[in-house]
Short mmCIF file of C-alpha atoms in Angstrom, two decimals:
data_model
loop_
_atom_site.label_atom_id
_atom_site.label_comp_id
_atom_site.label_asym_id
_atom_site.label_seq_id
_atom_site.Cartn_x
_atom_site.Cartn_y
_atom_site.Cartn_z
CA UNK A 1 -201.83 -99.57 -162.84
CA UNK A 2 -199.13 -100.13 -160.54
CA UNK A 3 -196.15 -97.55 -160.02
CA UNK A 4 -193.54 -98.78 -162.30
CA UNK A 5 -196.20 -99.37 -165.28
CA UNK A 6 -197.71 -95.98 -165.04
CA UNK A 7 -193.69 -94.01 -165.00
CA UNK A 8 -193.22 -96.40 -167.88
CA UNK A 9 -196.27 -94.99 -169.88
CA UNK A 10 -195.61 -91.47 -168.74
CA UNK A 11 -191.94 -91.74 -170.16
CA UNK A 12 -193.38 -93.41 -173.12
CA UNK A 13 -196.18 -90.65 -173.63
CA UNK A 14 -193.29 -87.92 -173.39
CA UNK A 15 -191.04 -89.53 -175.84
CA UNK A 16 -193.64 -89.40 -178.47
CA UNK A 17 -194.61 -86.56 -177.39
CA UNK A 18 -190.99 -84.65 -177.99
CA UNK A 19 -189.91 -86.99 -180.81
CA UNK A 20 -187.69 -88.10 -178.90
CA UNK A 21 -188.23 -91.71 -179.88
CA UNK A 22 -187.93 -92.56 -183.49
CA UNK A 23 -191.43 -94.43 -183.87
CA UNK A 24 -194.48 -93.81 -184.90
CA UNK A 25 -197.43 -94.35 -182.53
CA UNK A 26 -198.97 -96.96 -184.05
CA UNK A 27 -202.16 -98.80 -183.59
CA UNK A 28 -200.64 -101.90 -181.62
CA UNK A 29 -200.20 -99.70 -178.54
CA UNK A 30 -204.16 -100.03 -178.33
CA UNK A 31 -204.36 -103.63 -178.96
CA UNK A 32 -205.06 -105.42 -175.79
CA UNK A 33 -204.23 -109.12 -175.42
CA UNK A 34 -205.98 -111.46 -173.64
CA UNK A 35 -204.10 -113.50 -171.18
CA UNK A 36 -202.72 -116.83 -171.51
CA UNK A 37 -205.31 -119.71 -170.42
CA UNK A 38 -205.20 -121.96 -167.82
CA UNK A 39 -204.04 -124.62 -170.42
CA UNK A 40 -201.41 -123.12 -171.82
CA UNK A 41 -197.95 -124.86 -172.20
CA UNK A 42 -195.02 -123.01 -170.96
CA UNK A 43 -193.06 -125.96 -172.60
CA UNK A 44 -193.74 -123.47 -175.55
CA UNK A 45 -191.81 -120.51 -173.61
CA UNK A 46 -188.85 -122.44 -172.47
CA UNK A 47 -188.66 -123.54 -176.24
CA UNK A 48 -189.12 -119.76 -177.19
CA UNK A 49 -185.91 -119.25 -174.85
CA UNK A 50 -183.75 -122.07 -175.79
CA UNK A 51 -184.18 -121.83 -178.92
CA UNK A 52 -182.82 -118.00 -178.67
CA UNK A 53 -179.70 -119.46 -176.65
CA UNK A 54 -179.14 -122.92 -178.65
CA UNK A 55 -179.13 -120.66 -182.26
CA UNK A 56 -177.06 -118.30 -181.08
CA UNK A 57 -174.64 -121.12 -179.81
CA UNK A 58 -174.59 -122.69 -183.01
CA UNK A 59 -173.58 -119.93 -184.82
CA UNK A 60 -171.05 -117.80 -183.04
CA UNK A 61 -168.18 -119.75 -183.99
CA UNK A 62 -168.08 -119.29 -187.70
CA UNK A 63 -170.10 -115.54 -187.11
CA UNK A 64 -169.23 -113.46 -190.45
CA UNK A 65 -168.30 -115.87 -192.85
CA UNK A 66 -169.99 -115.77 -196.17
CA UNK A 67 -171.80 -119.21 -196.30
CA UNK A 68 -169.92 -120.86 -199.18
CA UNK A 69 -166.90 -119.96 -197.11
CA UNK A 70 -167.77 -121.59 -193.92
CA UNK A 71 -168.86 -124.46 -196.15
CA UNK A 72 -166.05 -125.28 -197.09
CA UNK A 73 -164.23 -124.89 -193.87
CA UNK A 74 -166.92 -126.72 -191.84
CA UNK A 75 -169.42 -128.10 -194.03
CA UNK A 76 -172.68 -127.80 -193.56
CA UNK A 77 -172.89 -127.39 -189.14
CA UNK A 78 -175.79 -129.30 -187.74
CA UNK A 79 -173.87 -129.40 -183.93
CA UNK A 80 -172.02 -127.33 -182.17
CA UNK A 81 -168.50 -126.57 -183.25
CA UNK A 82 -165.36 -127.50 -181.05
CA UNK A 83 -164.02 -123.88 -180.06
CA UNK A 84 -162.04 -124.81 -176.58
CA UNK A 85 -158.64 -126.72 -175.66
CA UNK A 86 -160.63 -129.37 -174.24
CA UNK A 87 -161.79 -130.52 -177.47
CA UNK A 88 -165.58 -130.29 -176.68
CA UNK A 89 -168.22 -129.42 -179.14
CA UNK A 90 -170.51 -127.46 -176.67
CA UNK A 91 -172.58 -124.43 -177.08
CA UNK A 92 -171.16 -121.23 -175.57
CA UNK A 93 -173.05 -117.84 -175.31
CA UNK A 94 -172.68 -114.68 -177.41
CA UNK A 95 -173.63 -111.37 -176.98
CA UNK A 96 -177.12 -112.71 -177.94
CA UNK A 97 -177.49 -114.73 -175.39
CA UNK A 98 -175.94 -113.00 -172.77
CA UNK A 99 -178.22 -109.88 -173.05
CA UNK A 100 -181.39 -111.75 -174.20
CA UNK A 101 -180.69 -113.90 -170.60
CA UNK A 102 -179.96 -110.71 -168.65
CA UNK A 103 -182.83 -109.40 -169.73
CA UNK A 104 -185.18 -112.28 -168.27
CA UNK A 105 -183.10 -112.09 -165.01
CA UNK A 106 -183.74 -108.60 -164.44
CA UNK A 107 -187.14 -108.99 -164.95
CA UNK A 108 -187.32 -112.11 -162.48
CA UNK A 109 -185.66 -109.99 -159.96
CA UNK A 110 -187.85 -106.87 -160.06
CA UNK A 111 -191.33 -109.14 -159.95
CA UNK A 112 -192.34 -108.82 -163.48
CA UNK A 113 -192.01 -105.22 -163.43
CA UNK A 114 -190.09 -103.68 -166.45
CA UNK A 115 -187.85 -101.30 -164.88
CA UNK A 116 -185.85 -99.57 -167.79
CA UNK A 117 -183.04 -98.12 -165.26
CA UNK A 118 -182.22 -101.44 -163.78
CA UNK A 119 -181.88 -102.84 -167.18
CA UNK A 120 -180.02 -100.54 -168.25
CA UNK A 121 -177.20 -100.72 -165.55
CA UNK A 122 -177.82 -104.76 -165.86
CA UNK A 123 -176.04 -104.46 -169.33
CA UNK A 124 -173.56 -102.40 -167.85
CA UNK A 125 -172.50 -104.04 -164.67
CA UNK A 126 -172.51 -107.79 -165.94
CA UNK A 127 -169.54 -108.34 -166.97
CA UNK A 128 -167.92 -109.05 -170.11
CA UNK A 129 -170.04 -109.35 -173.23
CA UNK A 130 -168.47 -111.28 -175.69
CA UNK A 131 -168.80 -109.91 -179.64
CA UNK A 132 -170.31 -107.17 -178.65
CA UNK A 133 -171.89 -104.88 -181.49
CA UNK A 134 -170.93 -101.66 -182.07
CA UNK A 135 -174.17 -99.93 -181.06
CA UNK A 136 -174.04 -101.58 -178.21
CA UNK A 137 -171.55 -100.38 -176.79
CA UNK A 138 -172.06 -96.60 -177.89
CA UNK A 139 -175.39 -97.41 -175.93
CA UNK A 140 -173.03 -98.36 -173.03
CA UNK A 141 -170.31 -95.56 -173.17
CA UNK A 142 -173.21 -92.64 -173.28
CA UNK A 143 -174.31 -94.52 -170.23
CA UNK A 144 -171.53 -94.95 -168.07
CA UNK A 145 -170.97 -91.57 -168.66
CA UNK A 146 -173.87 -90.04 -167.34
CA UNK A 147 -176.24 -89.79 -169.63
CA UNK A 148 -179.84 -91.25 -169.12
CA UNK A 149 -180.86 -94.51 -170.43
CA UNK A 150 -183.63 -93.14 -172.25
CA UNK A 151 -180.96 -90.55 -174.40
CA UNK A 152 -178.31 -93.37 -174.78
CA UNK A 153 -179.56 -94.97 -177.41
CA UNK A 154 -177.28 -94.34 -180.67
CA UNK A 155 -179.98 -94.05 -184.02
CA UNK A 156 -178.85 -97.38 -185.67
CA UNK A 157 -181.00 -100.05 -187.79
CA UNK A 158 -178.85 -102.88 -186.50
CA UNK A 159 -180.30 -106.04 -184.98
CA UNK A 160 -179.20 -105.72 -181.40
CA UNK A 161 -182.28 -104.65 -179.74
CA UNK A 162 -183.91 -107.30 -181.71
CA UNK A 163 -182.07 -109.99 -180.95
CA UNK A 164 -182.83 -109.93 -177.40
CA UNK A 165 -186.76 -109.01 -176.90
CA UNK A 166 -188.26 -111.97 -176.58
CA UNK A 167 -188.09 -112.32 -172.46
CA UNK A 168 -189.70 -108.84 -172.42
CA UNK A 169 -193.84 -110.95 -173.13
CA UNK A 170 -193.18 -113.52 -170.15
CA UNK A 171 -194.17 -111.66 -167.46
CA UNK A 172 -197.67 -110.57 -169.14
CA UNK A 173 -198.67 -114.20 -169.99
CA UNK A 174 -201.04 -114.73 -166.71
CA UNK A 175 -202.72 -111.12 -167.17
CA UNK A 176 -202.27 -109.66 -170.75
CA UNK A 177 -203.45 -106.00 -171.36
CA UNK A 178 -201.30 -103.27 -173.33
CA UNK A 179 -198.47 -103.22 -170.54
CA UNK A 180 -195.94 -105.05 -172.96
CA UNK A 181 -196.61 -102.30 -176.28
CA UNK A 182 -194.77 -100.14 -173.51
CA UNK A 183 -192.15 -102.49 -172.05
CA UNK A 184 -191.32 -103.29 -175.90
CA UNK A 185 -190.66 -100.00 -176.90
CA UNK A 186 -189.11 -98.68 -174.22
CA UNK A 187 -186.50 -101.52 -174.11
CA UNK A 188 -186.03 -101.39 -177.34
CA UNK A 189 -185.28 -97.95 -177.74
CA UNK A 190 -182.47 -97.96 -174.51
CA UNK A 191 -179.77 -99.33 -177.05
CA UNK A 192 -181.52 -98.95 -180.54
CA UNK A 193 -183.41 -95.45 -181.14
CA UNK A 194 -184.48 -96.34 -184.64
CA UNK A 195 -188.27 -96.74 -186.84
CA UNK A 196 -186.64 -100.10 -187.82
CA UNK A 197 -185.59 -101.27 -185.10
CA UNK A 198 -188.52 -100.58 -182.52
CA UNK A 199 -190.96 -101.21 -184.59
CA UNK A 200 -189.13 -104.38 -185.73
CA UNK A 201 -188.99 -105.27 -182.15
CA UNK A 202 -193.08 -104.87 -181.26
CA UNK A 203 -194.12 -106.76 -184.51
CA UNK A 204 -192.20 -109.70 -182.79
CA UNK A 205 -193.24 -109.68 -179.76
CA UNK A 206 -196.58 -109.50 -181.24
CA UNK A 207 -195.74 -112.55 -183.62
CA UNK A 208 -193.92 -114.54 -180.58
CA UNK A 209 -197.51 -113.99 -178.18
CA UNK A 210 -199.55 -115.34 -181.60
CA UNK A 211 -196.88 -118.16 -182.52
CA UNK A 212 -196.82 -119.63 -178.15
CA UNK A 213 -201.05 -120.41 -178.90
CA UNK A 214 -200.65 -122.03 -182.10
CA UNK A 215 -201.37 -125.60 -182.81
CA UNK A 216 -199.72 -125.75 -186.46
CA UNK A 217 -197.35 -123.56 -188.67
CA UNK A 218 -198.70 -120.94 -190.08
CA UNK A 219 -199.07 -120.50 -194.17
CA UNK A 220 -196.01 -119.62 -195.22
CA UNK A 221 -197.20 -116.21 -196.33
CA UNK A 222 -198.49 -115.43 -192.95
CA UNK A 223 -194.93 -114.65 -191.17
CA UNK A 224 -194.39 -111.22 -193.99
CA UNK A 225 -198.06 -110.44 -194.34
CA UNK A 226 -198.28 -110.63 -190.47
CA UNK A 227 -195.11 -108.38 -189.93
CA UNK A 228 -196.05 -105.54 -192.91
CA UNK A 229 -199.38 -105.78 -190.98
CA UNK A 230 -198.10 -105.09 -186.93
CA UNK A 231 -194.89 -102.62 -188.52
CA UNK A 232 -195.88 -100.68 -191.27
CA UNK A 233 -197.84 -97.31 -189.14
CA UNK A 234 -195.23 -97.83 -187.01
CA UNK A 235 -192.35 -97.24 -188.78
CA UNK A 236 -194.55 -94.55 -191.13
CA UNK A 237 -192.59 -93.19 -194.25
CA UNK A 238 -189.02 -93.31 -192.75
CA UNK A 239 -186.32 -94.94 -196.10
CA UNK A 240 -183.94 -97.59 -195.87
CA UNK A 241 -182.00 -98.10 -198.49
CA UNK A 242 -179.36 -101.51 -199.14
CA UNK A 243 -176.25 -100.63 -198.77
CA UNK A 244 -174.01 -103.26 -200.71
CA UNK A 245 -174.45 -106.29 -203.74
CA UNK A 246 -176.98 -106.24 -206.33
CA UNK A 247 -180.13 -104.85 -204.98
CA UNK A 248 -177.80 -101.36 -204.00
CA UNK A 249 -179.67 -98.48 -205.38
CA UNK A 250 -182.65 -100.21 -206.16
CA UNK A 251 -184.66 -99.30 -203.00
CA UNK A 252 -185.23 -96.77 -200.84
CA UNK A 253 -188.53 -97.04 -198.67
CA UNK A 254 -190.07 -98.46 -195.25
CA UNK A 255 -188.89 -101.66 -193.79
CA UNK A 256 -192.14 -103.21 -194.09
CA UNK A 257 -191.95 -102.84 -197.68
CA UNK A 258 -189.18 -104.08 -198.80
CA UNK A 259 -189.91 -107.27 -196.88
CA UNK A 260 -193.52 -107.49 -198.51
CA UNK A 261 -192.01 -107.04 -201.92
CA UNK A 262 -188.80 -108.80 -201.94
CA UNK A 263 -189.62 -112.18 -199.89
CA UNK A 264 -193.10 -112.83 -202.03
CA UNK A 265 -190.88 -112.22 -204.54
CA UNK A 266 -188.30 -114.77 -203.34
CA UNK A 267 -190.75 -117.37 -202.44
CA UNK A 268 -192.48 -116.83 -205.98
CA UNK A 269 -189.01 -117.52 -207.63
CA UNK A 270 -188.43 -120.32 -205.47
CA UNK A 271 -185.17 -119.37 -204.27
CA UNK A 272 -183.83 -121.52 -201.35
CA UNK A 273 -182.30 -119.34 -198.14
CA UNK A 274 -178.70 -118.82 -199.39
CA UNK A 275 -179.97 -117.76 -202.90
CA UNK A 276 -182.00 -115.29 -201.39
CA UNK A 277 -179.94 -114.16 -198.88
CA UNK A 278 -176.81 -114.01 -201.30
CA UNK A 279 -179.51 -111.08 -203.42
CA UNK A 280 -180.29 -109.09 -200.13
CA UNK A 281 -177.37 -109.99 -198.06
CA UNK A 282 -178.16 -111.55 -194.45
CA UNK A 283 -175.62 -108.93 -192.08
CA UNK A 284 -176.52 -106.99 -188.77
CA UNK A 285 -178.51 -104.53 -190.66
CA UNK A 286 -182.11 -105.04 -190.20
CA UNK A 287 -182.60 -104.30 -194.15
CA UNK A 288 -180.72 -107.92 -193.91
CA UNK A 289 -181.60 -109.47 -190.65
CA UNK A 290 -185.54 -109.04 -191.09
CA UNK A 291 -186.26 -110.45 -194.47
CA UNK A 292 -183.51 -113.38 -193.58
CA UNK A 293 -185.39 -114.32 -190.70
CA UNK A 294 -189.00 -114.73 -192.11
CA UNK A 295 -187.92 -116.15 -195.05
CA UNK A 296 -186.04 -119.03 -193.27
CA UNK A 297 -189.61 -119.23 -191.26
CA UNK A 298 -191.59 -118.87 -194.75
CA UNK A 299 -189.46 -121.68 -195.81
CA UNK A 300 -188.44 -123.81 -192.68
CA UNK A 301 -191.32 -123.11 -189.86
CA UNK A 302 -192.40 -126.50 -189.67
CA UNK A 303 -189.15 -127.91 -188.85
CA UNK A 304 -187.56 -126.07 -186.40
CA UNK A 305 -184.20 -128.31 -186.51
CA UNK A 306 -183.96 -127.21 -190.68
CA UNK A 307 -184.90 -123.69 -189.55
CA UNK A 308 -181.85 -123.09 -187.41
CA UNK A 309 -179.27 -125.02 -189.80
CA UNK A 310 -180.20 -123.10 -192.78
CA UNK A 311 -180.19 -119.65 -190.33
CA UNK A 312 -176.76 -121.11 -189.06
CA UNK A 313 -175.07 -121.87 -192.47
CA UNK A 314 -176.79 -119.73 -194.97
CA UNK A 315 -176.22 -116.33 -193.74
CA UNK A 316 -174.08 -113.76 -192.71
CA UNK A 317 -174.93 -112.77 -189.39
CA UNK A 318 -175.94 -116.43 -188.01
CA UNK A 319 -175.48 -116.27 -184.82
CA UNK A 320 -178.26 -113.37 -184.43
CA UNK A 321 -180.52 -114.75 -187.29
CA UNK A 322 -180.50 -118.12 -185.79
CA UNK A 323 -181.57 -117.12 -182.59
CA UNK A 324 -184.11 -114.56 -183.61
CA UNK A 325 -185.32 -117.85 -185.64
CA UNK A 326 -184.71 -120.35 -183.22
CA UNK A 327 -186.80 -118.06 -180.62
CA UNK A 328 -189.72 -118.05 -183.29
CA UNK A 329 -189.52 -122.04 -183.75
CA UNK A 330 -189.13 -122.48 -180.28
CA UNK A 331 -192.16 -120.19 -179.84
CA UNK A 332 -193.93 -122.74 -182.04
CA UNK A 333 -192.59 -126.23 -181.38
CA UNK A 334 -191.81 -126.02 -177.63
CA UNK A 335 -188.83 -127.08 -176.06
CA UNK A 336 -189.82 -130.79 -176.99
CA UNK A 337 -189.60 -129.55 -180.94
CA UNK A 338 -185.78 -128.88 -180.46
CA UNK A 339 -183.17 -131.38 -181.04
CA UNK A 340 -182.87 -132.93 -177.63
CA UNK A 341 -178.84 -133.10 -178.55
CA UNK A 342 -178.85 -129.82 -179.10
CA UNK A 343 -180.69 -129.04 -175.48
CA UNK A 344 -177.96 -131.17 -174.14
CA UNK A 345 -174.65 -129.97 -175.30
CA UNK A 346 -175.53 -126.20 -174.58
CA UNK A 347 -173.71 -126.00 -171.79
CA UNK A 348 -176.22 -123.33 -170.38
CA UNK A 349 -173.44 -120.03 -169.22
CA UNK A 350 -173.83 -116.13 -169.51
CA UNK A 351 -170.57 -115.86 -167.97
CA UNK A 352 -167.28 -117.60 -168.19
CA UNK A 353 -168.30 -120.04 -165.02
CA UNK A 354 -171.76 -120.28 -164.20
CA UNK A 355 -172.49 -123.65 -166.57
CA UNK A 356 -176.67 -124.26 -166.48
CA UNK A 357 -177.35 -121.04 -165.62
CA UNK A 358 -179.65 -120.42 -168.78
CA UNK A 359 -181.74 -123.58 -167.39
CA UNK A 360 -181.98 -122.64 -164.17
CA UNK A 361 -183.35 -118.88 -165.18
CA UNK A 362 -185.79 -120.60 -167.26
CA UNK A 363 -187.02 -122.62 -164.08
CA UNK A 364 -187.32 -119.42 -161.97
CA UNK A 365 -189.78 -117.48 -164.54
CA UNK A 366 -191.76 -120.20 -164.84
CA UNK A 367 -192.27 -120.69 -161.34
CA UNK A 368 -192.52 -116.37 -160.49
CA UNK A 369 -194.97 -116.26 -164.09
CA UNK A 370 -196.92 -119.31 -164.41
CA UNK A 371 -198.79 -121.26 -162.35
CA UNK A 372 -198.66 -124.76 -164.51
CA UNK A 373 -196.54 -128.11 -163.76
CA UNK A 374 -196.14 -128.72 -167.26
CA UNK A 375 -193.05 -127.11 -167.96
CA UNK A 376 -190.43 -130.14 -169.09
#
């Protein structure tokens, strides 16, 4: 174990050990994964990442609207929306895509090594980050002002940490091993100190490694049963409770079990994505966010163009849902299962003036983390 990796599990150890992360130490810190064979597609990561970016670019310009709303002010949006002078219909980054890509650059420029300090002042020192939540940027004023990265984490249940933890499994594709339990959490927990959130966070990345080897959708029970199974001693007995509409009141409990319960439910009843999301409500609250996102997958996995539209239009917070589904489709499909239009009119920034630059960040981790020439 290298430097960097063993401070990282000595932090890690001491957090648990003082409480001072909100998690429960939970089985999949033991789980070792094998590496990534020699005939593995890393068409399937770029898809993983673009699908991230392109979701969250479809969404962000009608972010907030209650569905029927945007409806009727857009109809239903299968392309980007025009959003500039120039009349374009391109896709422009979020917050989403700004910190999920920031993420994978800090990673390609420490060597694969998760460093949570360099991270940390990555997020601070980049720039302008546009819709920026409020967690976020409690994360970033405790921060700047001193404070470590590992205490500057505000305890919020909000879908921020989520949203961007895909990149975190890239560099552990060639060797595997327990490494990214660590990374996860610890990243994670920087701007999101919360049982819902961390755990929420490790069940993905767990679900994204299974999803990048798979040669068909999975049964559409598979994506709750597989989350209540990587979550639920992870997030232990800790309640969550909705906090608006019709299901107020009428839970208080883990996570995990309100998405067992409620989307088996759902998908019993038949209900399509904006029924069910109108009963649970689809905000930045992972109450919201989590059961949104696998039951668009329950429903929509095997077409990852349906996927995104129904994330996009049928839910609150659809610029985050779409690109925590878009990442899981992308997982799935590859880039070659995404709308080649789509790939096309994202016009690639994390800034205000470097156009491609999501492409070109994509390029550089496959060539510093795979070996392979089959990346399209």
């Amino acid at each position: 174990m290298n430097e960097s990796r063993q401070l990282n599990a000595t932090i890690l150890r001491q957090l648990f050990e003082t409480k001072a992360i909100r998690l429960e130490r939970g089985a999949i810190f033991d789980h070792e994964l094998a590496s990534k064979g020699p005939d593995f597609d890393f068409d399937r990561v770029a898809g993983m990442l673009l699908g991230a970016a392109i979701g969250d670019s479809l969404g962000n310009t009608s972010e907030s609207r209650l569905p029927l709303v945007r409806h009727q002010l857009h109809g239903e949006i299968r392309d980007y929306l025009v959003r500039d002078r120039t009349g374009s219909a391109m896709g422009y980054p979020s917050d989403d895509t700004q910190l999920t890509f920031w993420t994978l650059e800090q990673l390609i420029d420490d060597k694969g090594e998760f460093i949570p300090e360099h991270l940390a002042r990555k997020f601070a020192e980049s720039g302008r980050i546009y819709g920026i939540g409020r967690t976020m940027k409690g994360f970033l004023d405790a921060f700047k002002s001193g404070r470590p990265w590992y205490e500057s984490g505000p305890h919020s249940a909000g879908n921020g940490a989520l949203m961007r933890i895909a990149p975190i499994l890239i560099p552990h594709l060639r060797h595997g091993g327990t490494d990214i339990w660590t990374d996860t959490a610890l990243s994670a927990m920087m701007t999101h100190n919360d049982h819902a959130s961390t755990s929420s966070c490790l069940a993905f990345t767990a679900m994204l490694w299974e999803l990048l080897d798979m040669k068909t959708p999975p049964d559409p029970a598979w994506w709750p049963k597989r989350y209540a199974a990587l979550a639920t001693d992870l997030q232990g007995n800790i309640g969550y409770s909705p906090r608006s509409g019709c299901m107020k009141y009428s839970f208080d409990g883990p996570l995990h079990q309100f998405v067992s319960e409620k989307l088996a439910w759902a998908y019993g009843e038949n209900l399509s994505v904006m029924e069910a999301c109108e009963i649970w409500h689809s905000g930045a609250y992972l109450l919201e966010t989590v059961p949104s996102v696998l039951y668009i997958l329950m429903r929509h996995a095997h077409d990852p163009e349906e996927a995104i539209v129904r994330a996009v239009n049928d839910t609150m917070d659809n610029d985050t849902i779409a690109s925590i589904v878009g990442a899981a489709v992308g997982a799935l499909h590859g880039k070659r299962g995404i709308p080649a239009r789509w790939v096309a009119g994202l016009t690639g920034r994390m800034a205000a003036s470097d156009d491609g630059k999501v492409f070109s960040l994509i390029e550089e981790a496959r060539k510093q983390f795979w070996t392979c020439d089959n990346f399209l």
